[in-house]
XYZ file of N, CA and C in Angstrom:
534
model
N -32.330 15.576 -4.976
C -32.202 16.847 -6.383
C -32.592 18.092 -5.643
N -32.161 19.424 -5.740
C -32.804 20.485 -5.357
C -33.859 20.682 -5.701
N -34.836 21.578 -4.839
C -36.091 22.076 -5.309
C -35.926 23.355 -5.988
N -36.838 23.712 -7.514
C -36.138 24.488 -7.902
C -37.148 25.807 -7.709
N -37.786 26.322 -6.093
C -38.676 26.461 -5.657
C -38.060 27.473 -4.687
N -36.340 26.716 -4.002
C -35.565 27.170 -3.451
C -34.986 28.433 -3.865
N -34.853 28.563 -4.832
C -34.242 29.655 -5.749
C -34.670 31.092 -5.823
N -36.492 31.160 -5.312
C -37.589 32.356 -5.688
C -37.147 33.067 -4.438
N -36.187 32.592 -3.146
C -36.352 33.615 -2.454
C -34.856 33.804 -2.137
N -33.886 33.168 -3.223
C -32.731 33.046 -2.723
C -31.970 34.526 -2.270
N -32.555 35.467 -3.183
C -32.361 37.449 -3.181
C -32.186 37.577 -1.435
N -33.031 37.021 -0.679
C -33.385 37.361 0.505
C -31.975 36.850 1.298
N -31.437 36.141 0.718
C -30.066 34.718 1.044
C -28.520 35.644 1.102
N -28.222 35.390 2.354
C -26.838 36.477 2.366
C -25.844 35.213 1.857
N -24.547 35.885 1.797
C -23.566 35.528 1.189
C -22.935 33.811 1.954
N -23.479 34.272 2.796
C -22.750 33.003 4.075
C -23.781 32.131 3.705
N -25.308 31.758 3.832
C -25.945 30.942 3.665
C -26.033 30.775 2.138
N -25.629 31.350 1.039
C -25.111 30.803 -0.600
C -24.080 29.675 -0.253
N -23.021 30.249 0.337
C -22.082 29.380 0.255
C -22.052 28.403 0.803
N -23.281 27.916 2.047
C -22.973 26.536 3.012
C -24.442 26.334 2.534
N -24.952 26.815 1.762
C -25.717 25.541 1.250
C -25.433 24.981 -0.513
N -23.925 25.760 -0.777
C -23.839 25.015 -2.138
C -22.377 24.116 -1.317
N -22.027 24.658 -0.172
C -21.006 23.290 -0.086
C -21.701 22.163 0.857
N -22.653 22.599 0.579
C -24.033 20.847 1.582
C -24.281 20.401 0.213
N -24.465 20.809 -0.664
C -24.735 20.416 -1.903
C -23.521 20.087 -2.702
N -22.633 19.851 -2.057
C -21.022 19.890 -3.004
C -20.714 18.527 -1.906
N -21.013 18.940 -0.663
C -20.590 17.106 0.063
C -21.522 16.074 -0.115
N -22.943 16.697 -0.393
C -23.711 15.339 -0.935
C -23.869 14.696 -1.882
N -23.286 15.716 -3.156
C -22.755 14.904 -4.476
C -21.306 14.084 -3.933
N -20.591 14.942 -3.241
C -19.448 13.799 -3.051
C -19.747 12.669 -2.610
N -20.656 12.481 -0.984
C -21.143 11.254 -0.962
C -21.581 10.230 -1.564
N -22.888 11.120 -3.048
C -23.211 10.083 -3.547
C -21.971 9.304 -4.189
N -21.059 10.312 -5.024
C -20.313 9.063 -6.203
C -19.708 8.533 -5.320
N -19.227 9.112 -4.039
C -18.339 7.533 -3.064
C -19.744 6.414 -3.269
N -20.482 6.817 -2.925
C -21.670 5.423 -2.678
C -21.587 4.688 -3.970
N -22.019 5.820 -4.956
C -21.793 5.077 -6.748
C -20.560 3.672 -6.586
N -19.392 4.191 -6.410
C -18.260 4.002 -6.473
C -17.796 2.356 -5.283
N -18.712 2.605 -4.557
C -19.000 1.465 -3.869
C -19.455 0.355 -4.084
N -20.497 0.275 -4.667
C -21.630 -0.240 -5.176
C -20.970 -0.939 -6.442
N -20.380 -0.492 -7.214
C -19.604 -0.820 -8.612
C -19.070 -1.652 -8.130
N -18.075 -1.228 -6.928
C -16.864 -2.195 -6.921
C -16.994 -3.476 -6.169
N -18.179 -2.594 -5.024
C -18.599 -4.629 -4.250
C -19.180 -5.387 -4.898
N -19.666 -5.266 -6.555
C -20.295 -5.970 -7.821
C -19.098 -6.370 -8.263
N -17.898 -6.020 -8.701
C -17.062 -6.287 -9.574
C -16.203 -6.815 -8.840
N -15.932 -6.708 -7.200
C -15.378 -8.194 -6.028
C -16.456 -9.162 -6.046
N -17.583 -8.845 -6.700
C -19.247 -10.184 -6.152
C -17.892 -10.985 -7.225
N -18.773 -10.703 -8.456
C -17.914 -11.675 -10.193
C -16.699 -11.775 -9.438
N -15.624 -11.307 -9.159
C -14.360 -11.742 -9.033
C -13.859 -13.026 -8.427
N -14.968 -13.031 -7.418
C -14.737 -14.134 -6.541
C -15.198 -15.273 -6.672
N -16.080 -15.311 -7.569
C -17.032 -16.329 -8.095
C -15.989 -17.007 -9.554
N -15.313 -15.993 -9.272
C -14.668 -16.098 -11.402
C -13.390 -17.307 -10.758
N -13.085 -16.651 -9.104
C -11.991 -17.368 -8.692
C -12.174 -18.388 -8.738
N -13.330 -18.624 -7.103
C -13.522 -19.845 -7.010
C -14.410 -20.818 -8.349
N -14.548 -20.276 -9.609
C -14.640 -21.697 -10.349
C -13.463 -22.093 -10.922
N -12.405 -21.219 -11.228
C -11.289 -21.361 -11.657
C -10.238 -22.443 -10.472
N -10.871 -22.021 -9.355
C -10.039 -23.002 -8.250
C -10.947 -24.162 -8.913
N -12.360 -24.711 -8.785
C -12.567 -26.092 -9.017
C -12.158 -26.673 -9.922
N -12.525 -25.970 -11.186
C -11.180 -26.621 -12.358
C -10.258 -26.606 -12.316
N -9.534 -25.844 -11.326
C -7.881 -26.657 -10.777
C -8.263 -27.871 -9.860
N -9.148 -28.542 -9.272
C -9.111 -29.131 -8.310
C -9.406 -30.217 -9.007
N -10.266 -30.216 -10.045
C -11.303 -31.650 -11.150
C -9.673 -31.712 -11.842
N -9.279 -30.793 -12.393
C -7.975 -31.329 -13.187
C -6.987 -31.858 -12.524
N -6.892 -31.515 -11.241
C -5.820 -32.196 -10.196
C -6.039 -33.612 -10.202
N -7.549 -34.330 -9.663
C -7.935 -35.618 -9.901
C -7.717 -36.621 -10.993
N -8.098 -35.524 -12.251
C -7.825 -36.850 -13.211
C -6.491 -36.642 -13.376
N -5.434 -36.713 -13.398
C -4.074 -36.196 -13.128
C -3.941 -38.192 -12.776
N -4.366 -38.732 -11.862
C -3.827 -40.488 -12.269
C -4.651 -40.903 -12.401
N -5.980 -40.209 -13.060
C -6.722 -41.509 -14.016
C -5.732 -41.059 -15.571
N -5.295 -39.880 -15.913
C -5.034 -39.809 -17.150
C -3.549 -40.676 -17.172
N -2.940 -40.569 -16.473
C -1.805 -41.244 -16.151
C -2.004 -43.267 -16.169
N -2.845 -43.293 -15.374
C -3.017 -44.683 -15.514
C -3.431 -45.266 -16.874
N -4.238 -44.885 -17.235
C -4.869 -44.320 -18.457
C -4.075 -44.928 -19.723
N -2.456 -43.858 -19.514
C -1.360 -44.269 -19.973
C -1.013 -44.947 -19.954
N -0.238 -45.378 -19.085
C 0.650 -46.670 -18.446
C -0.626 -48.101 -18.707
N -1.673 -48.036 -19.196
C -1.864 -49.508 -19.198
C -2.261 -49.194 -21.286
N -2.207 -48.102 -21.793
C -1.882 -48.017 -23.034
C -0.804 -48.211 -23.499
N -0.349 -48.088 -22.884
C 1.409 -48.206 -23.444
C 1.373 -49.824 -23.450
N 1.080 -50.334 -21.930
C 1.107 -52.071 -21.582
C 0.194 -52.629 -22.772
N -1.114 -52.107 -23.316
C -1.644 -53.086 -24.661
C -0.783 -52.742 -25.446
N 0.310 -51.807 -25.961
C 1.170 -52.343 -26.770
C 1.871 -52.887 -27.303
N 2.195 -53.625 -25.724
C 3.379 -54.787 -26.111
C 4.093 -54.587 -24.755
N 4.186 -53.881 -23.965
C 4.982 -53.491 -22.961
C 4.727 -54.496 -21.587
N 5.428 -54.674 -21.383
C 5.354 -55.176 -19.319
C 4.295 -53.977 -18.737
N 3.323 -54.264 -17.879
C 2.719 -53.327 -16.579
C 3.897 -52.610 -16.503
N 5.250 -52.821 -15.697
C 5.863 -52.780 -14.484
C 6.118 -51.211 -15.840
N 6.847 -51.793 -16.586
C 7.734 -50.892 -17.606
C 6.700 -49.344 -18.499
N 5.458 -49.953 -18.196
C 4.338 -48.765 -19.087
C 4.132 -48.261 -17.832
N 4.526 -48.167 -16.841
C 4.251 -47.554 -15.570
C 5.489 -46.075 -15.147
N 6.212 -47.535 -14.999
C 8.083 -46.430 -15.046
C 7.951 -45.365 -16.417
N 7.664 -45.845 -17.668
C 7.849 -44.664 -18.517
C 7.168 -43.706 -18.159
N 5.568 -43.546 -17.755
C 4.458 -42.675 -17.720
C 5.778 -41.700 -16.547
N 6.169 -42.503 -15.357
C 6.719 -41.848 -14.361
C 8.078 -40.919 -14.958
N 8.651 -41.155 -15.977
C 9.966 -41.063 -16.554
C 9.092 -39.662 -16.945
N 8.014 -39.409 -17.747
C 7.503 -38.775 -18.272
C 7.345 -36.842 -17.558
N 6.803 -37.808 -16.486
C 6.301 -36.669 -15.558
C 7.626 -36.072 -15.000
N 8.481 -36.867 -14.629
C 9.637 -36.482 -13.877
C 9.840 -35.359 -15.340
N 10.475 -35.962 -16.396
C 10.798 -35.021 -17.339
C 10.482 -33.465 -17.219
N 8.980 -33.431 -17.506
C 8.162 -32.302 -17.559
C 8.267 -31.693 -16.655
N 8.482 -32.522 -15.293
C 8.735 -31.847 -13.919
C 9.878 -30.614 -14.241
N 10.828 -31.564 -14.125
C 12.037 -31.371 -15.003
C 11.906 -29.753 -15.499
N 11.643 -30.524 -16.668
C 11.038 -29.170 -17.709
C 11.184 -27.629 -17.605
N 9.906 -27.744 -16.754
C 8.856 -26.750 -16.164
C 9.120 -25.733 -15.065
N 10.626 -26.397 -14.051
C 11.212 -26.416 -13.015
C 12.748 -25.562 -13.922
N 13.105 -26.176 -14.520
C 14.303 -25.611 -15.393
C 13.367 -24.537 -15.789
N 12.629 -23.885 -16.341
C 11.871 -22.705 -17.029
C 12.071 -21.629 -15.949
N 11.311 -22.242 -14.554
C 11.491 -21.488 -13.837
C 12.666 -20.471 -13.301
N 13.187 -21.714 -12.932
C 14.069 -21.111 -12.530
C 15.435 -20.008 -13.342
N 15.627 -20.208 -14.975
C 15.666 -19.247 -16.015
C 15.074 -18.398 -15.319
N 13.459 -18.101 -15.190
C 13.362 -16.248 -14.975
C 13.437 -15.845 -13.510
N 13.702 -16.926 -12.959
C 13.998 -16.519 -11.692
C 15.263 -15.996 -11.518
N 16.142 -15.775 -12.341
C 17.634 -15.593 -12.315
C 17.782 -14.417 -13.179
N 16.117 -13.986 -13.682
C 16.164 -13.045 -14.609
C 15.767 -11.539 -13.577
N 15.481 -11.612 -12.506
C 15.234 -11.250 -11.939
C 16.597 -10.162 -11.051
N 16.069 -8.685 -11.066
C 17.197 -8.032 -11.085
C 16.233 -7.701 -9.798
N 17.861 -6.824 -8.174
C 17.230 -6.526 -8.024
C 16.467 -4.166 -7.948
N 16.053 -3.996 -7.308
C 15.534 -2.949 -7.847
C 16.166 -1.816 -7.726
N 17.352 -1.843 -8.711
C 18.159 -0.775 -8.663
C 17.849 0.356 -8.484
N 17.627 1.187 -9.538
C 16.849 2.592 -9.059
C 16.654 2.698 -7.850
N 15.929 1.924 -6.429
C 15.698 2.490 -5.695
C 16.588 2.023 -4.589
N 17.647 1.032 -4.604
C 18.442 1.043 -3.884
C 19.603 2.334 -4.338
N 19.754 2.964 -5.715
C 20.381 4.047 -6.051
C 20.270 5.321 -4.940
N 18.917 5.495 -4.815
C 18.055 6.825 -4.286
C 17.981 6.168 -2.743
N 17.756 4.922 -2.554
C 18.301 5.021 -0.725
C 19.288 5.527 -0.056
N 20.161 4.359 -1.293
C 21.868 5.223 -0.527
C 21.939 6.525 -0.367
N 22.025 7.059 -1.399
C 21.829 8.916 -1.813
C 21.072 9.248 -1.251
N 20.041 8.725 -0.422
C 18.869 9.441 0.484
C 19.754 9.402 1.834
N 20.840 7.918 2.057
C 21.169 7.722 3.532
C 22.761 8.872 3.536
N 22.964 8.663 2.116
C 24.202 10.072 2.007
C 23.878 11.716 2.175
N 22.614 11.717 2.028
C 22.674 13.209 2.001
C 22.053 13.427 3.429
N 21.382 12.539 4.186
C 21.065 12.505 5.559
C 21.918 12.354 6.463
N 23.269 11.401 5.995
C 24.759 11.771 7.410
C 25.325 12.830 7.129
N 25.101 13.753 5.495
C 25.993 15.099 5.823
C 25.190 16.457 6.702
N 24.385 15.814 6.353
C 23.222 16.730 7.031
C 22.811 17.183 8.287
N 23.512 18.597 8.479
C 23.924 19.620 9.685
C 21.980 19.899 10.005
N 22.109 19.550 11.627
C 20.546 19.528 12.057
C 20.568 21.083 12.187
N 19.385 21.579 11.525
C 18.714 23.472 10.962
C 18.713 24.552 12.598
N 19.671 25.066 12.812
C 19.620 25.714 13.646
C 18.465 26.210 13.991
N 17.407 26.739 15.838
C 16.708 26.485 16.080
C 16.961 28.330 16.423
N 15.774 29.062 16.257
C 15.945 30.334 16.367
C 15.894 30.313 18.214
N 16.231 31.399 18.296
C 16.655 31.896 20.053
C 15.325 31.063 20.445
N 14.441 32.356 19.846
C 12.584 32.161 20.661
C 12.118 30.967 20.696
N 11.982 29.773 20.101
C 11.865 28.257 19.590
C 12.627 27.555 20.195
N 13.903 27.664 20.748
C 15.241 26.898 21.436
C 14.540 27.885 23.428
N 13.978 28.840 23.918
C 13.661 29.002 24.477
C 12.552 28.399 25.223
N 11.697 28.619 24.088
C 10.230 27.428 24.274
C 10.222 26.263 24.824
N 11.488 25.779 24.213
C 11.581 24.142 24.809
C 12.414 24.111 25.282
N 13.314 24.982 26.051
C 14.099 24.811 26.873
C 12.865 25.215 28.691
N 11.656 26.076 28.508
C 10.659 26.175 29.049
C 10.212 25.371 29.862
N 9.984 24.249 28.022
C 8.836 23.022 28.864
C 9.766 22.390 28.976
N 11.010 21.483 29.226
C 11.572 20.207 29.725
C 11.864 21.075 31.409
N 12.336 22.291 31.345
C 12.588 22.458 32.665
C 14.121 23.621 32.834
N 14.734 24.002 33.682
C 15.462 24.788 34.158
C 17.053 23.903 34.331
N 16.722 22.750 34.435
C 17.736 21.199 34.228
C 18.619 21.260 33.461
N 18.410 21.501 32.290
C 18.579 20.933 30.613
C 19.746 22.539 30.194
N 18.699 23.292 30.963
C 19.421 24.361 30.551
C 20.707 24.993 31.552
N 20.667 24.318 32.363
C 21.629 24.791 33.510
C 23.028 24.146 32.990
N 23.109 22.546 32.191
C 24.061 21.949 31.769
C 24.772 23.170 30.351
N 23.689 23.897 29.859
C 24.057 24.259 28.177
C 24.692 25.451 28.040
N 24.381 26.062 29.361
C 24.974 27.290 29.659
C 24.069 28.866 29.076
N 22.528 27.920 29.157
C 21.428 28.804 28.581
C 20.500 29.148 29.757
N 20.161 30.248 29.724
C 19.454 30.368 31.459
C 18.090 30.319 30.407
N 17.304 29.176 31.686
C 15.894 28.795 31.193
C 14.751 29.947 31.752
N 13.508 30.471 30.792
C 12.912 31.559 31.247
C 12.620 31.358 32.630
N 11.811 32.207 32.930
C 10.906 31.965 34.259
C 9.332 32.057 33.294
N 8.627 31.431 34.066
C 7.049 31.320 33.705
C 6.376 32.327 33.127
N 6.737 32.909 34.033
C 6.225 34.547 33.978
C 6.265 35.889 33.179
N 7.422 35.614 32.441
C 8.715 36.107 31.593
C 7.514 35.872 30.188
N 7.739 36.374 29.183
C 7.126 36.920 27.559
C 8.579 36.278 27.193
N 7.943 36.315 25.493
C 9.209 36.578 24.205
C 9.806 37.729 24.254
N 8.780 38.935 24.565
C 9.991 40.347 23.969
C 11.218 40.228 25.315
N 10.604 39.903 26.541
C 11.735 40.874 27.260
C 13.008 39.951 27.121
N 12.317 38.469 27.045
C 13.593 37.323 27.108
C 14.519 37.645 25.783
N 14.221 37.983 24.995
C 15.012 38.804 23.901
C 15.798 40.008 24.408
N 15.139 41.035 24.989
C 16.030 42.122 25.554
C 16.709 41.411 26.178
N 16.167 40.678 27.446
C 17.039 40.406 28.844
C 18.663 39.976 27.642
N 18.368 39.329 26.589
C 19.519 38.027 26.197
C 20.242 38.980 25.570
N 19.977 40.712 24.788
C 20.813 42.043 24.116
C 21.597 42.516 24.568
N 21.522 42.131 25.786
C 22.134 43.260 27.139
C 23.790 42.613 27.770
């Protein structure tokens, strides 16, 4: 922060010095705000990364339990008096039905996705406007400068006389009007 003692002699400081001091303090304030924002974001990113890692670990553990649950379901059906092979086929069929149901729901959601109609219409409208647009005519002074940069070889084919390197724009305008 600023030292209050700096303002005792502030009457002796010029406006330029005061503006420079204010600019420096504003710059320092902005840098401090940016540093604070970076620290907050860094902390949030760290928390998000830890949370994501926890979700991934939970998903992997759940994935590892699926075969165990499948075997348990098959042996549970077998204990009801059905053959072991039929029990495993029933569990497999249940998984196939569950996968088909989830796939059907996903397919319905994908079919509801529409193309970005507003963006497509805007792009087509922009393309139509650009096709109809005519190039903006350049002022004679700007055209002379372009010709001077590109050399007289371009000017010879266009019927426009290139300016010699030593001539200024005023003499070029006076010469073109005669």
